[in-house]
PDB file of C-alpha atoms in Angstrom:
ATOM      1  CA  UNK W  16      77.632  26.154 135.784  1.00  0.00           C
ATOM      2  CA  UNK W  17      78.224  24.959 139.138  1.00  0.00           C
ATOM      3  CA  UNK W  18      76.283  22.407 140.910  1.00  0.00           C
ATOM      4  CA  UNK W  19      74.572  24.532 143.576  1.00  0.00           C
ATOM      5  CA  UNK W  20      73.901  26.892 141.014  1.00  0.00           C
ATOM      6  CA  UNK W  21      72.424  24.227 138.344  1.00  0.00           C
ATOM      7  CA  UNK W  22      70.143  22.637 141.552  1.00  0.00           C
ATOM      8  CA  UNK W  23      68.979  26.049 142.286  1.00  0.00           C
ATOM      9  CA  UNK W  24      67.686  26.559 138.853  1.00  0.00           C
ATOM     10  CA  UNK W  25      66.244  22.557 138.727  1.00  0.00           C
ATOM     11  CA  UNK W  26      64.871  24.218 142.259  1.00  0.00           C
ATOM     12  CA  UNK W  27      63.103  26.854 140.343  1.00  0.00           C
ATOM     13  CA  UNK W  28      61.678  24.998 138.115  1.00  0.00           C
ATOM     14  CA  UNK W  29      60.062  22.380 139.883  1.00  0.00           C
ATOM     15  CA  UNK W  30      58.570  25.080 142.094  1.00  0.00           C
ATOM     16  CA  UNK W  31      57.009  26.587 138.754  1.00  0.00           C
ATOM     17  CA  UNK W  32      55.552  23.301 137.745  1.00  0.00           C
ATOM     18  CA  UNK W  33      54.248  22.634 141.137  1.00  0.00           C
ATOM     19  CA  UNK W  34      52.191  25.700 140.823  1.00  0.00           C
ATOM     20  CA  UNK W  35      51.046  25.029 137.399  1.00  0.00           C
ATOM     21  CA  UNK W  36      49.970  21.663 138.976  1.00  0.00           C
ATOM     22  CA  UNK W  37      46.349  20.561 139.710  1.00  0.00           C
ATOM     23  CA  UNK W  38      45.170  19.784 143.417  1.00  0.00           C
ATOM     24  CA  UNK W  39      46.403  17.140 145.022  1.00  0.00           C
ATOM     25  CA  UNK W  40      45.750  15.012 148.062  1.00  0.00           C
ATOM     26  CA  UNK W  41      46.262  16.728 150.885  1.00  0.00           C
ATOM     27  CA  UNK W  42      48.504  14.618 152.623  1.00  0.00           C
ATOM     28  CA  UNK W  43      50.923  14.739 149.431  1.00  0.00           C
ATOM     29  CA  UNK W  44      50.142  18.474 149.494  1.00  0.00           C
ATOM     30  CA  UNK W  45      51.795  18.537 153.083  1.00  0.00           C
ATOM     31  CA  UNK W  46      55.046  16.670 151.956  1.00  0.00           C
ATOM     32  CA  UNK W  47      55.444  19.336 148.701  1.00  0.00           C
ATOM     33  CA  UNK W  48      54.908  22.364 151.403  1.00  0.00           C
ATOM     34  CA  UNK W  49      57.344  20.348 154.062  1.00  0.00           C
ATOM     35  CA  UNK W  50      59.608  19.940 151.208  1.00  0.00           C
ATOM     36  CA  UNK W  51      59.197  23.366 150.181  1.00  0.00           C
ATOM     37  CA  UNK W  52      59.849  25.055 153.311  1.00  0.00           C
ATOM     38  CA  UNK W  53      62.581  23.198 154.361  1.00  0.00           C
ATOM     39  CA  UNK W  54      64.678  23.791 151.102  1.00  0.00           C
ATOM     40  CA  UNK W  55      63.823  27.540 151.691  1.00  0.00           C
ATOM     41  CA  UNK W  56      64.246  27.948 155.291  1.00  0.00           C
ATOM     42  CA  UNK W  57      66.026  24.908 156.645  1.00  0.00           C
ATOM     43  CA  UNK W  58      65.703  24.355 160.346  1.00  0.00           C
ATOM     44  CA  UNK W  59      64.871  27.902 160.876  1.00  0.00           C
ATOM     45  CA  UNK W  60      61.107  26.875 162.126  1.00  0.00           C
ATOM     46  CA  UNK W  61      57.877  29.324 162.613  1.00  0.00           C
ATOM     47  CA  UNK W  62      54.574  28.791 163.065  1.00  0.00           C
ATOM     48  CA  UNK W  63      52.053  31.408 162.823  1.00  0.00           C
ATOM     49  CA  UNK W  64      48.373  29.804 163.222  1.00  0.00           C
ATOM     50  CA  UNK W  65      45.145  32.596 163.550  1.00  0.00           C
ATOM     51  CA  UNK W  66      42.008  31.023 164.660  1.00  0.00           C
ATOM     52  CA  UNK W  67      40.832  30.170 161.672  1.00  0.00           C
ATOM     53  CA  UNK W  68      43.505  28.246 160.218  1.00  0.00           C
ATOM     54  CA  UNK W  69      44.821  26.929 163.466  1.00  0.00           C
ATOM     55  CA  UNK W  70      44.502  23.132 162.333  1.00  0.00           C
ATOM     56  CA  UNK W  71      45.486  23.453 158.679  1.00  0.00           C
ATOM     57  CA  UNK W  72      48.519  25.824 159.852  1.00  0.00           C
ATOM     58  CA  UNK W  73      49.494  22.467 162.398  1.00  0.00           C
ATOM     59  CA  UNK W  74      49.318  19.960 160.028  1.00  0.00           C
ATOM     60  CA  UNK W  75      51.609  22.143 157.619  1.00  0.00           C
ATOM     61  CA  UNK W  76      54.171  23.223 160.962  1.00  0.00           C
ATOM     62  CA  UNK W  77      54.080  19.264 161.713  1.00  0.00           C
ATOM     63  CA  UNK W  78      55.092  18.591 158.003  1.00  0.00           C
ATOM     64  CA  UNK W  79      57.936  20.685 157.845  1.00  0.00           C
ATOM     65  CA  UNK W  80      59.086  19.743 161.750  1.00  0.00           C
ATOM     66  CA  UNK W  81      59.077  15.936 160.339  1.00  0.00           C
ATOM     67  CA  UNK W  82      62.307  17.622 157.866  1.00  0.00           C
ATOM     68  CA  UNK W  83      64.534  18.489 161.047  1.00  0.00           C
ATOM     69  CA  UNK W  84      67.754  18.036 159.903  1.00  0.00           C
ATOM     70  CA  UNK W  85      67.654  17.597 156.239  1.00  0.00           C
ATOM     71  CA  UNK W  86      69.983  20.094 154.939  1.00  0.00           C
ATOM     72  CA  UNK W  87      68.197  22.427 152.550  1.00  0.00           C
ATOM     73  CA  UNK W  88      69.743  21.081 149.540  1.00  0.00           C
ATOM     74  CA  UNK W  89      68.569  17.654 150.168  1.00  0.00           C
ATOM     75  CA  UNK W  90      65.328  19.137 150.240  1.00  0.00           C
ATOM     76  CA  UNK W  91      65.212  21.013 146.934  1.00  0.00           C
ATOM     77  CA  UNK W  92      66.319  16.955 145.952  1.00  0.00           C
ATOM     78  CA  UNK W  93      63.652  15.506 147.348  1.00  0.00           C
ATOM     79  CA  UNK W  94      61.321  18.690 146.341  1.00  0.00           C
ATOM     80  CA  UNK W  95      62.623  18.072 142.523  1.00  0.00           C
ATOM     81  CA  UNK W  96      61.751  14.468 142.591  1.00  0.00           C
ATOM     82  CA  UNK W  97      58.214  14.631 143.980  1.00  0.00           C
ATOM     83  CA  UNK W  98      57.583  17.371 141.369  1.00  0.00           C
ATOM     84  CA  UNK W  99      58.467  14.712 138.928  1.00  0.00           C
ATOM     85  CA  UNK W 100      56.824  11.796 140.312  1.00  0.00           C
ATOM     86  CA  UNK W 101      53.381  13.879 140.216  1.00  0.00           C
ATOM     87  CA  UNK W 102      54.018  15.688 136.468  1.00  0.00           C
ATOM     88  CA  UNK W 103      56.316  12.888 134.664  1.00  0.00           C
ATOM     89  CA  UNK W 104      58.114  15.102 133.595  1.00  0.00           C
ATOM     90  CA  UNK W 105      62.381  15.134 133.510  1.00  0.00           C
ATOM     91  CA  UNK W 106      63.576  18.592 135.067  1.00  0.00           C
ATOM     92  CA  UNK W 107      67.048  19.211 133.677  1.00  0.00           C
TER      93      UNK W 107
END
């Protein structure tokens, strides 16, 4: 298995636990969405705030906008590693 495609699945994974996981801080909240986004989408930035949600939806844009540059492998990196901080548990 390559190492893109062996990252991807350690990717996938991570992402599974993180949804399994219970709720945490907000502000750590914001760096797993900033990390999130910015292994999926890379620089490719939107924001898309309704009334309602306008803060919340600015916090998470200014999360992700903090990421500029980071290419989106280094993010599923840094994605993997908070994922284990926050579960102790080794993905593989």
């Amino acid at each position: 298995m390559s190492n893109d495609s062996l990252l991807k699945e350690r990717f996938n994974k991570a992402v599974k636990l993180a949804l399994e996981m219970e709720t945490l801080p907000p502000d750590i909240m914001l760096e797993f969405y900033a990390y999130y986004k910015q292994a999926t989408k890379g620089d490719d930035f939107s924001f898309n705030a309704n009334q309602d949600q306008d803060l919340r939806s600015s916090f998470k844009y200014n999360a992700w906008m903090q990421l500029r540059g980071i290419s989106p492998k280094q993010a599923q990196k840094e994605y993997i590693k908070l994922v284990e901080k926050y579960t102790n548990q080794k993905i593989s």
